[in-house]
Structure formats: structure tokens, C-alpha cells
mmCIF file of C-alpha atoms in Angstrom:
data_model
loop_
_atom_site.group_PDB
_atom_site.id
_atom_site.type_symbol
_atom_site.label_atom_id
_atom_site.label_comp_id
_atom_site.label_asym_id
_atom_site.label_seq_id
_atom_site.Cartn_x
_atom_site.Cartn_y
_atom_site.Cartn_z
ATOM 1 C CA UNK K 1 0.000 0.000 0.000
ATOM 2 C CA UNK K 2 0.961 3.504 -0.976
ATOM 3 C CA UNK K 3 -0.380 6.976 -0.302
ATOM 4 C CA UNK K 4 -1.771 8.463 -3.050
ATOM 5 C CA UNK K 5 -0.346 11.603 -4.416
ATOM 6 C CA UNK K 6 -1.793 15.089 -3.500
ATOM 7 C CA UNK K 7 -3.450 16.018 -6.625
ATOM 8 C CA UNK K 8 -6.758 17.576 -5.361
ATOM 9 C CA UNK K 9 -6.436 21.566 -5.515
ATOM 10 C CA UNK K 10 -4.394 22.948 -2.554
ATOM 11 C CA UNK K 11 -7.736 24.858 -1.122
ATOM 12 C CA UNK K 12 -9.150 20.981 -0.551
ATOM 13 C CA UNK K 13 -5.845 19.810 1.243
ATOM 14 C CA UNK K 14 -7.078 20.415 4.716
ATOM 15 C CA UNK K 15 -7.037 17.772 7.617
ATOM 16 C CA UNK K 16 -10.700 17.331 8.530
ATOM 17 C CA UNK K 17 -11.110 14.725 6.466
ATOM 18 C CA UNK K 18 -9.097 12.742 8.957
ATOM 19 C CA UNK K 19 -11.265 13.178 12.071
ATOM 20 C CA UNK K 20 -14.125 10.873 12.878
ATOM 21 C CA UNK K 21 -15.765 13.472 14.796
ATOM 22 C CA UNK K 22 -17.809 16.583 13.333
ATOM 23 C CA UNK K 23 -18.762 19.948 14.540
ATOM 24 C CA UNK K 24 -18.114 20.701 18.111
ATOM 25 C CA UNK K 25 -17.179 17.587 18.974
ATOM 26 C CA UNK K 26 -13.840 18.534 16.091
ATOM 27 C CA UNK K 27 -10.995 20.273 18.787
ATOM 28 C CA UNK K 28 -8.601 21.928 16.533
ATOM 29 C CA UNK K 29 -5.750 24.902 17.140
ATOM 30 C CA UNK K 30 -8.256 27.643 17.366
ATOM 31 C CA UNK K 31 -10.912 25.723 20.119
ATOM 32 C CA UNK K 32 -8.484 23.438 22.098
ATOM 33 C CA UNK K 33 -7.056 23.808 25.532
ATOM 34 C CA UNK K 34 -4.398 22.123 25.016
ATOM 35 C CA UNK K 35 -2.316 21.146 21.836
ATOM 36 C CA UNK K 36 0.825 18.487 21.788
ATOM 37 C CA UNK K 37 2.821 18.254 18.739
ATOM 38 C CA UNK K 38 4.616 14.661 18.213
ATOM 39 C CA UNK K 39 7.215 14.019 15.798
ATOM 40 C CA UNK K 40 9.243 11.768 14.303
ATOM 41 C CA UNK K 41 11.578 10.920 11.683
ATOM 42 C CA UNK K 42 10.476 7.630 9.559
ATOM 43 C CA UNK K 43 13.660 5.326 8.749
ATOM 44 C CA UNK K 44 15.069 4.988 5.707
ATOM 45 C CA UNK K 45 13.087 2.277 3.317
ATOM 46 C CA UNK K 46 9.629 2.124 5.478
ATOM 47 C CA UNK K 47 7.813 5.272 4.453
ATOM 48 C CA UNK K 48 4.814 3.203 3.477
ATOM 49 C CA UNK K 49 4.555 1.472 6.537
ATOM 50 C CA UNK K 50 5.215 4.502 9.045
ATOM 51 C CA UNK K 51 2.442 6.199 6.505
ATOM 52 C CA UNK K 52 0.123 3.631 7.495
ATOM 53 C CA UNK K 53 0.642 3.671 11.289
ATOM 54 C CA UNK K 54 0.705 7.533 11.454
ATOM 55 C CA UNK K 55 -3.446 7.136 9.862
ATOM 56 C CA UNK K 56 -3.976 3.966 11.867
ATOM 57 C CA UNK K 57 -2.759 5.569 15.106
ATOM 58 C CA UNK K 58 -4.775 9.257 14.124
ATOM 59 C CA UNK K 59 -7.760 7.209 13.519
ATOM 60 C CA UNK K 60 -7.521 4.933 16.798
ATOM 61 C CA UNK K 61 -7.567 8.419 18.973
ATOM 62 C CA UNK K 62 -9.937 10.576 16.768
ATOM 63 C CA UNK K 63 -12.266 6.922 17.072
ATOM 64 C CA UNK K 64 -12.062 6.443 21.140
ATOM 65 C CA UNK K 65 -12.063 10.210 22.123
ATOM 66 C CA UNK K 66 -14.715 12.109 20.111
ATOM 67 C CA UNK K 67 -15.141 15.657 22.207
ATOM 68 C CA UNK K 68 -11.793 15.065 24.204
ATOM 69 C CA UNK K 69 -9.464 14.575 21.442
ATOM 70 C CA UNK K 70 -8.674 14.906 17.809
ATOM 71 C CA UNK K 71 -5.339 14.468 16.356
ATOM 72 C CA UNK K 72 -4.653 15.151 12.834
ATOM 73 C CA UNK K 73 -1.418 13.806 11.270
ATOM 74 C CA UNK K 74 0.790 16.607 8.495
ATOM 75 C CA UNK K 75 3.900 16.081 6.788
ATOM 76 C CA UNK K 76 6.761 18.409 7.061
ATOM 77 C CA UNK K 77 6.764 20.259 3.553
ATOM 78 C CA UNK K 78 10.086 21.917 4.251
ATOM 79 C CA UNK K 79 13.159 21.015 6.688
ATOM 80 C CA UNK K 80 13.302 17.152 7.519
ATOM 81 C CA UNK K 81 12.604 15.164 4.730
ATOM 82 C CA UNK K 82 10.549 12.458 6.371
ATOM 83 C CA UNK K 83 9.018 13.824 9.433
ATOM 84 C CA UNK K 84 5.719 13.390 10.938
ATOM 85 C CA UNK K 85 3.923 15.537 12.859
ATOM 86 C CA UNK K 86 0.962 14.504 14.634
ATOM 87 C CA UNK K 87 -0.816 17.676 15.850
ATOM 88 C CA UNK K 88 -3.347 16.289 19.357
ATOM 89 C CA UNK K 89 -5.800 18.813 20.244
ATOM 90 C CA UNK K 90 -7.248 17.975 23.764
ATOM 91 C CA UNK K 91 -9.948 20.021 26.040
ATOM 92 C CA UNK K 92 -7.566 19.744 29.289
ATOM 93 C CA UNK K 93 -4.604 18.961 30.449
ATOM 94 C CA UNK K 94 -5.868 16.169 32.237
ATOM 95 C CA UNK K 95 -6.635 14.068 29.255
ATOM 96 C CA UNK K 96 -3.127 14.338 28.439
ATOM 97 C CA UNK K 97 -1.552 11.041 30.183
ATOM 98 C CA UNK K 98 -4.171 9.283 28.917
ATOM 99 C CA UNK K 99 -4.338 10.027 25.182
ATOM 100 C CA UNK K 100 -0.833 9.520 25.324
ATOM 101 C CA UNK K 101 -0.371 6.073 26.732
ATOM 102 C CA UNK K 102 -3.024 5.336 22.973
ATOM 103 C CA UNK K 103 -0.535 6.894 21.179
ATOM 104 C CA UNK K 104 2.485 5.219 22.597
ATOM 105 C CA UNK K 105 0.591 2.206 21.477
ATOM 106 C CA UNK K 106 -0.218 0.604 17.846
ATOM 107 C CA UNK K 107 1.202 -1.881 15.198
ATOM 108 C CA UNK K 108 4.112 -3.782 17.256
ATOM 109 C CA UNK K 109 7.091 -2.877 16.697
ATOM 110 C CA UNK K 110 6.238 0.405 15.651
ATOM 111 C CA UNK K 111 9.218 1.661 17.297
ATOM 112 C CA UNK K 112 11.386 -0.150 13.859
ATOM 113 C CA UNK K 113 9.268 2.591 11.974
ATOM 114 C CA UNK K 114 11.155 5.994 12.794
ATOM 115 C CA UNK K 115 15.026 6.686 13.575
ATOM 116 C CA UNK K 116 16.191 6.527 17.678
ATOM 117 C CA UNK K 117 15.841 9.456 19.238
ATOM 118 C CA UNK K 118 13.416 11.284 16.840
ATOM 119 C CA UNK K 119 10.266 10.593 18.576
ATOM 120 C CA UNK K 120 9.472 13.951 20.518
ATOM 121 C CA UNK K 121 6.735 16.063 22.210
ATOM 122 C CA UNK K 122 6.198 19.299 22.996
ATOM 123 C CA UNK K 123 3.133 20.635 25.135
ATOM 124 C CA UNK K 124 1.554 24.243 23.970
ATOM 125 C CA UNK K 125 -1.166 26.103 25.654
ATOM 126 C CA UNK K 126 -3.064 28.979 24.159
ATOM 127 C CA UNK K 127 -1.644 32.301 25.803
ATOM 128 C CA UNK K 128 -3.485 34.639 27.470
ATOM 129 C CA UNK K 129 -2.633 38.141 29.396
ATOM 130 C CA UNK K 130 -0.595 37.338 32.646
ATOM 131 C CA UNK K 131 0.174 33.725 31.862
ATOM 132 C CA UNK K 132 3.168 32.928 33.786
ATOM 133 C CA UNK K 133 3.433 36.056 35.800
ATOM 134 C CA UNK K 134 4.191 38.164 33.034
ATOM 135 C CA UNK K 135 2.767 41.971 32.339
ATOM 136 C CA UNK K 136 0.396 43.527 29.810
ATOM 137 C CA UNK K 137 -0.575 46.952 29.211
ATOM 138 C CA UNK K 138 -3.314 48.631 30.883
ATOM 139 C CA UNK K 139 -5.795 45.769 32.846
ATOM 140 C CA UNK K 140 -5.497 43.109 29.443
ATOM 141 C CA UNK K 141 -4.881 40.587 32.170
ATOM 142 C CA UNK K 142 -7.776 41.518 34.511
ATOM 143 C CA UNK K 143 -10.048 41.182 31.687
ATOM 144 C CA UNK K 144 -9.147 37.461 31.543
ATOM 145 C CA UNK K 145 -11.651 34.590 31.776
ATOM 146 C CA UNK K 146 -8.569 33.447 34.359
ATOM 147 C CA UNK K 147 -8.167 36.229 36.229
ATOM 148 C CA UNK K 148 -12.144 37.152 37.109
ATOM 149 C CA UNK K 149 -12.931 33.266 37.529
ATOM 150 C CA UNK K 150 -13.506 32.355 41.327
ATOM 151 C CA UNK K 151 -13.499 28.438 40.542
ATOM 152 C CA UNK K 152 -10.705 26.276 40.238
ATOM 153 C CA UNK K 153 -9.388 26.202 36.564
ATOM 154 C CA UNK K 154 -9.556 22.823 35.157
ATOM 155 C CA UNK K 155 -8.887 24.663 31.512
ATOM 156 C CA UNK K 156 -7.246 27.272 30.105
ATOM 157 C CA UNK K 157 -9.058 30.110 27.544
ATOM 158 C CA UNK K 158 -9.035 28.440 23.905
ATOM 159 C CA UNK K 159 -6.660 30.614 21.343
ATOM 160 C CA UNK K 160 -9.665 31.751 19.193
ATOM 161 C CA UNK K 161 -10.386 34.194 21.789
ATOM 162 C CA UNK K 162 -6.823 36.186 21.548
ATOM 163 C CA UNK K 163 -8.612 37.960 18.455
ATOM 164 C CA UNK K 164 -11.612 39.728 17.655
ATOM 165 C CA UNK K 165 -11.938 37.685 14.236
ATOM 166 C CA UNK K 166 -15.093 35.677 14.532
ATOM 167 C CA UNK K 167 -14.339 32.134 15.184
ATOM 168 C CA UNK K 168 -16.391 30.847 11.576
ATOM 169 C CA UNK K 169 -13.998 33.113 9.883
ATOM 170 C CA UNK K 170 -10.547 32.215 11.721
ATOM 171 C CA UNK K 171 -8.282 28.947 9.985
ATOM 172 C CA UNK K 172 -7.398 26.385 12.399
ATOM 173 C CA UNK K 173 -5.117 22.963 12.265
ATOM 174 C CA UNK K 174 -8.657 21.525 10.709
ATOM 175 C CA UNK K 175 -9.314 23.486 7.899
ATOM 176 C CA UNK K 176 -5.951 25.155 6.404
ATOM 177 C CA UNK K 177 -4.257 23.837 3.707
ATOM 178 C CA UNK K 178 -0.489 24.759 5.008
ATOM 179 C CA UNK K 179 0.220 24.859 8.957
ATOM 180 C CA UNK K 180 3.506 26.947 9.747
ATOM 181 C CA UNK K 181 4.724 26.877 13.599
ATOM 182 C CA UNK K 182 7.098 29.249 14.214
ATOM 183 C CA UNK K 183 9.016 29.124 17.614
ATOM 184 C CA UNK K 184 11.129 31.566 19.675
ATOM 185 C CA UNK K 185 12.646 31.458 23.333
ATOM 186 C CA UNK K 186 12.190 35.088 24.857
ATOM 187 C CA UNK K 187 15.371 36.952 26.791
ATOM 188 C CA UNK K 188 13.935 36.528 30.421
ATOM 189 C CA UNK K 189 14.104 40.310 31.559
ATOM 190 C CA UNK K 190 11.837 40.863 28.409
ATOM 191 C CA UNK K 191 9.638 38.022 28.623
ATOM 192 C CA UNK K 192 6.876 40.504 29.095
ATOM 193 C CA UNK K 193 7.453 42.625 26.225
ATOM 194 C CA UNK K 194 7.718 39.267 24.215
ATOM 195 C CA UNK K 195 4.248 38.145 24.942
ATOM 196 C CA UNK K 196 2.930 41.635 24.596
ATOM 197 C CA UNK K 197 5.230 41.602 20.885
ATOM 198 C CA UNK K 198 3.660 37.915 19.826
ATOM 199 C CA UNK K 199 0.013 38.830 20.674
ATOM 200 C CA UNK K 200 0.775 41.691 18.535
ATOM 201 C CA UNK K 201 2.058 40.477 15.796
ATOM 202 C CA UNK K 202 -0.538 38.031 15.569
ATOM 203 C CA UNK K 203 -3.203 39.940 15.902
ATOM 204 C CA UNK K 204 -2.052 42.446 13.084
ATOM 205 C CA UNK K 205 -2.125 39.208 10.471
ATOM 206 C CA UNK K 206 -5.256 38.273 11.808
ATOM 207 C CA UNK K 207 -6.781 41.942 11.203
ATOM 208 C CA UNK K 208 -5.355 42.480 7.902
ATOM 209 C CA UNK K 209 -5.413 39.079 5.955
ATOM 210 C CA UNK K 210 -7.724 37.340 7.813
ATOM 211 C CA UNK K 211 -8.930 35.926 4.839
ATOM 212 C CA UNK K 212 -6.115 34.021 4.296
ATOM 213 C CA UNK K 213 -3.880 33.549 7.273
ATOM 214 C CA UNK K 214 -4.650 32.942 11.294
ATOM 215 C CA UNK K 215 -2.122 33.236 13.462
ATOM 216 C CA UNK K 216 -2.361 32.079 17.383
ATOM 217 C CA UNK K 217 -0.126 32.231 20.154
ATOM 218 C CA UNK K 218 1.040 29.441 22.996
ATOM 219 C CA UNK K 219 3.059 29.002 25.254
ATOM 220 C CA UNK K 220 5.592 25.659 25.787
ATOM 221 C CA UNK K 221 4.702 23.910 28.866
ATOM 222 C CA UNK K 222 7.866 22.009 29.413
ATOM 223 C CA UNK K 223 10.911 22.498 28.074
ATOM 224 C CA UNK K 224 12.876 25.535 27.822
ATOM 225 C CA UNK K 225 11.378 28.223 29.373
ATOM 226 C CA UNK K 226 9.718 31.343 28.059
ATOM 227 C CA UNK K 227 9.263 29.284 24.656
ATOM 228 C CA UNK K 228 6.797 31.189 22.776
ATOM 229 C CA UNK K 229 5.141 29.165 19.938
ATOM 230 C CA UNK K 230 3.112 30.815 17.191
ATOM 231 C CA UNK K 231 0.560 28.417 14.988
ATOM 232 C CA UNK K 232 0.373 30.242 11.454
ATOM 233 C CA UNK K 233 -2.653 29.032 9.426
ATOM 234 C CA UNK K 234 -2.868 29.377 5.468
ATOM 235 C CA UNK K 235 -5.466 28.860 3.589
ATOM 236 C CA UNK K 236 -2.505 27.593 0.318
ATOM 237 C CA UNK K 237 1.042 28.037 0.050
ATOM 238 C CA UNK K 238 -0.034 31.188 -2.083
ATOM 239 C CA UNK K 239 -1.288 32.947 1.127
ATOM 240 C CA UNK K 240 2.448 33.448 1.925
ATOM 241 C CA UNK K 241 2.875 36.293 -0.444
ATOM 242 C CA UNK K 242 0.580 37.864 1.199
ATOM 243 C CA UNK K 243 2.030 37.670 4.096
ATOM 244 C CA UNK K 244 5.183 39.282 2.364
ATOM 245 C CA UNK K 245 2.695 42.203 1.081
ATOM 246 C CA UNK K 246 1.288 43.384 3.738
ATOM 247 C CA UNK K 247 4.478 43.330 5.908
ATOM 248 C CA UNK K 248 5.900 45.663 2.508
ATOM 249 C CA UNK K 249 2.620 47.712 2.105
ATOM 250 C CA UNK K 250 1.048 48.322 5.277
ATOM 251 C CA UNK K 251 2.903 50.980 7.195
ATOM 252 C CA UNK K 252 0.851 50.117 10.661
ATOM 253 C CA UNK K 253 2.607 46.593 10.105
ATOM 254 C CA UNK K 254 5.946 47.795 9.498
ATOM 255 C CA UNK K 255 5.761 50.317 12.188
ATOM 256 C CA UNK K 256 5.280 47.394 14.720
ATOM 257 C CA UNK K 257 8.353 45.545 13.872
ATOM 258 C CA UNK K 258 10.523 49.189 13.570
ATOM 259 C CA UNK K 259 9.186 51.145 16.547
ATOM 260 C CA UNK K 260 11.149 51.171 20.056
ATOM 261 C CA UNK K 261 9.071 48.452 22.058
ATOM 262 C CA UNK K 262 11.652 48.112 25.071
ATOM 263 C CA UNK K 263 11.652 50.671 27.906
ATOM 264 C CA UNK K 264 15.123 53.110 28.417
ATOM 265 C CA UNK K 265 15.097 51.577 31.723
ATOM 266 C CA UNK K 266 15.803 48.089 29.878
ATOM 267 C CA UNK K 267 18.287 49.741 27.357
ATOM 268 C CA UNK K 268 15.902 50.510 24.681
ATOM 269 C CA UNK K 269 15.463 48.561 21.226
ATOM 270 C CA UNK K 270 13.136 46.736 19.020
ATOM 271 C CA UNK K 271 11.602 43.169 19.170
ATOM 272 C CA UNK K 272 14.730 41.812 17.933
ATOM 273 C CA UNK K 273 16.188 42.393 21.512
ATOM 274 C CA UNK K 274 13.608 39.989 23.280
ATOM 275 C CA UNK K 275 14.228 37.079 21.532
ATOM 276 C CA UNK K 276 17.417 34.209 22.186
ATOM 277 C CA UNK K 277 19.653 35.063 19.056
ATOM 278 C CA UNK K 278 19.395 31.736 17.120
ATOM 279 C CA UNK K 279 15.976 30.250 18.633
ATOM 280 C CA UNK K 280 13.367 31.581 15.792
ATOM 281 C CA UNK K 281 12.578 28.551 13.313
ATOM 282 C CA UNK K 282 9.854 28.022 11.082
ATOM 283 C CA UNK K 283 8.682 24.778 10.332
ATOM 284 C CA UNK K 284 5.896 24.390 7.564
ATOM 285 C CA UNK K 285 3.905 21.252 7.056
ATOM 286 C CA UNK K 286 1.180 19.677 5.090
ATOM 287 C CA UNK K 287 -2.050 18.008 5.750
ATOM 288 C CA UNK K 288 -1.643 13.902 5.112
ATOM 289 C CA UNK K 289 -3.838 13.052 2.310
ATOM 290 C CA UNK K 290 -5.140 10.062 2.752
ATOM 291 C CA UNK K 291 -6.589 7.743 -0.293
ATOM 292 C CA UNK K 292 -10.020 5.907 0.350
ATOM 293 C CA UNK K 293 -8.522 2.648 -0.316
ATOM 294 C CA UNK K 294 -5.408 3.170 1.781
#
């Protein structure tokens, strides 16, 4: 078995078609409270077998957790030839351990599959104002579901709500056709200004080609710290030049990424200041397409 060659028009190449849930019930980038990215690198000579676990272990979690959990499997277009990236969207934290032990299960000895040492996870939550005892402008982080709550938080405030987009409008890890995450580790006596930075920055593609491209911002919950994650959705690869328009037309856009953002007291500077020199990467990926007969 084989998998069949992406030859429906780049608008179609989305992941829904994966999930055995529909509606509500479909937790994607823009709705989840938690998202865990997995990947691995398949060995050399068994593409068309790790193809065929990657679906068979996507469908075993999308079957058993409808409403908890929906993972959607995407190659890496650019980078790593040969990496996976399952994408698990899950309401709460505490259905983490358990989806996890599924998906450390499957065909035996699925292990054979990838290269030692590739298998990996990393654990985002959508940001919001005041997340990790950082600052925001003005009372943003009062005005949090979080912050005004008086019950313990079993949850955290889904990403689609970091923009004033209207969900039906916004592309998510279900419906675009290219999925970019872009990753940075923040300086840690400007982690504030970071955040403050990535919200904005999002927020200004959201506003501008919403149409297009949705942008969302998380933050890693293990790992390095102050690891910022951004989830760039595109409706086609095409969307990217528009991307690279706006940031050359709009002079609100390039204002934000010219303007002094860091205080005198700090030393002054741009957003290039706030980020680890070397720890912004881009990784795009691709939807798996999977054939009816497969």
C-alpha cells in the first residue's frame, strides 16, 4: 500500500477529512485547551509502513475520544525530509496522560518505523494576558476569563479568543491547507514585552489578511522556558505572499516591527532584543492526504 499523491487543488488539502468526529465535537488549534505536537523521523526504506501507522494511530484516537481529542497527522513540507507531525488537540490537560499512553501504542514494533531518538513532544497552551506572571498593558490581564474566575481552573481560555476575528472566519489545524509553527525562546528580563510583541504580531495578520492567514499564540509547557510558539494558518502556500505584502505595504505593520518596544530603563530597542539570538525557526507542514482505499 501507498499513499496516493496530493493532486486535489491545494484549497481541498485540509485535515478534517481525517477526524471521525464533526462539529463541536472537532478540537482543533483555534478551540483546544491544550495542543501536543509529536514528531518523528520515519527510517530509511519504510515510508509506506510509518504512513500507514501515522493514519492507523490518528484514527484509533480521533475513534475512542470524540469531544476530548482529535489528532490530525501533516507532513513536514520543508526542513526534515521524512518527518511526521501529529498535531493532538485535547480540552484539558488532564486528558493528556491518557491520550498519550493510545498513542504510545499501535502496530508492534512500531518503534522499527522511525530513527532513535526522533520521537518527541512538545506541550503548547493557548496564551493569554498574565500567563506565567508576566505583564500587559493597561488591565489586558484583569479582563481574563482566568483572572475574574472564582473556581478552580480545570482549563485554560481556547486561542480563538486572543482575536476579535469571529471564530467561523478564523483557519485552524482543521481546515488550512499549510500549517507553519514558528518558535522563539524570549530573553527573560523581556519576557513581558515578548508576549505583549507575539500577541501583537498576531493579531495584526489576523486583522489584515484574515482571509487568508490565522495566526495564534502558545506558550511551551515544558521544556525551555519562556518558549513562545506561534501556529500560522494558510489557507494555500499562495497565502504566503501575502504575508510578504502586507508586511511591505502596510505601514501600521511595518511600524510594529521598527518602533522602540523596550523601555530606556531596559536599554531601549526593538523586538529583535527579546528574543534568544538563534531560537526563531519556522517549520511548515502539510495536511496527510489520505486515499479511500489506503
Amino acid at each position: 500500500m501507498s499513499i496516493a499523491p496530493n493532486t486535489q487543488d491545494s484549497a481541498d488539502r485540509t485535515a478534517l477529512h481525517q477526524a471521525a468526529a464533526a462539529g463541536d465535537d472537532v478540537l482543533q488549534s483555534a478551540n483546544a485547551g491544550v495542543v501536543v505536537e509529536r514528531t518523528a523521523v520515519i527510517a530509511a526504506g519504510l515510508a509506506t509502513e510509518a504512513h500507514l501507522f501515522a493514519r492507523q494511530l490518528t484514527e484509533a484516537i480521533n475513534k475512542g475520544n470524540p469531544g476530548t481529542a482529535t489528532a490530525f497527522v501533516y507532513d513536514e513540507t520543508f526542513g526534515v525530509q521524512g518527518r511526521l507531525h501529529w498535531m493532538v488537540h485535547l480540552r484539558s490537560m488532564g486528558d493528556y496522560e491518557r491520550i498519550m499512553r493510545t498513542a504510545a501504542t499501535g502496530p508492534e514494533p512500531w518503534s522499527r518505523l522511525f530513527v532513535p531518538g526522533s520521537v518527541k513532544d512538545r506541550v503548547m497552551l493557548p496564551q493569554f494576558w498574565g500567563m506565567y506572571n508576566t505583564s500587559a498593558e493597561g488591565d489586558l490581564a484583569k479582563q481574563t476569563a482566568v483572572f475574574q474566575g472564582t473556581e478552580r481552573i480545570t482549563g485554560l481560555p481556547p486561542a480563538y479568543q486572543q482575536t476579535t476575528i469571529p471564530l467561523d472566519r478564523l483557519l485552524n489545524s482543521a481546515n488550512c491547507g499549510v500549517l507553519i509553527h514558528r518558535t522563539g525562546v524570549l530573553d527573560y528580563d523581556l519576557r513581558s514585552e515578548g508576549r505583549q510583541f507575539a500577541r501583537e504580531v498576531a493579531e495584526s495578520i489576523n486583522s489584515h489578511v484574515g482571509d487568508d492567514v490565522s495566526v495564534f499564540v502558545y506558550e511551551g509547557a515544558f521544556g525551555p522556558a519562556d518558549h513562545l510558539h506561534w501556529l500560522i494558518h494558510m489557507r494555500s502556500m499562495d497565502s504566503y505572499f501575502r504575508l510578504l505584502e502586507m508586511h511591505v505595504r502596510n505601514e501600521d505593520v511595518r511600524d510594529l516591527y521598527f518602533r522602540e518596544l523596550i523601555s530606556v530603563e531596559k536599554g531601549g530597542g526593538t523586538w529583535a532584543r527579546m528574543f534568544l539570538p538563534g531560537t526563531l525557526v519556522d517549520t511548515a507542514m502539510t495536511p496527510q492526504q489520505w486515499h479511500p482505499d489506503f
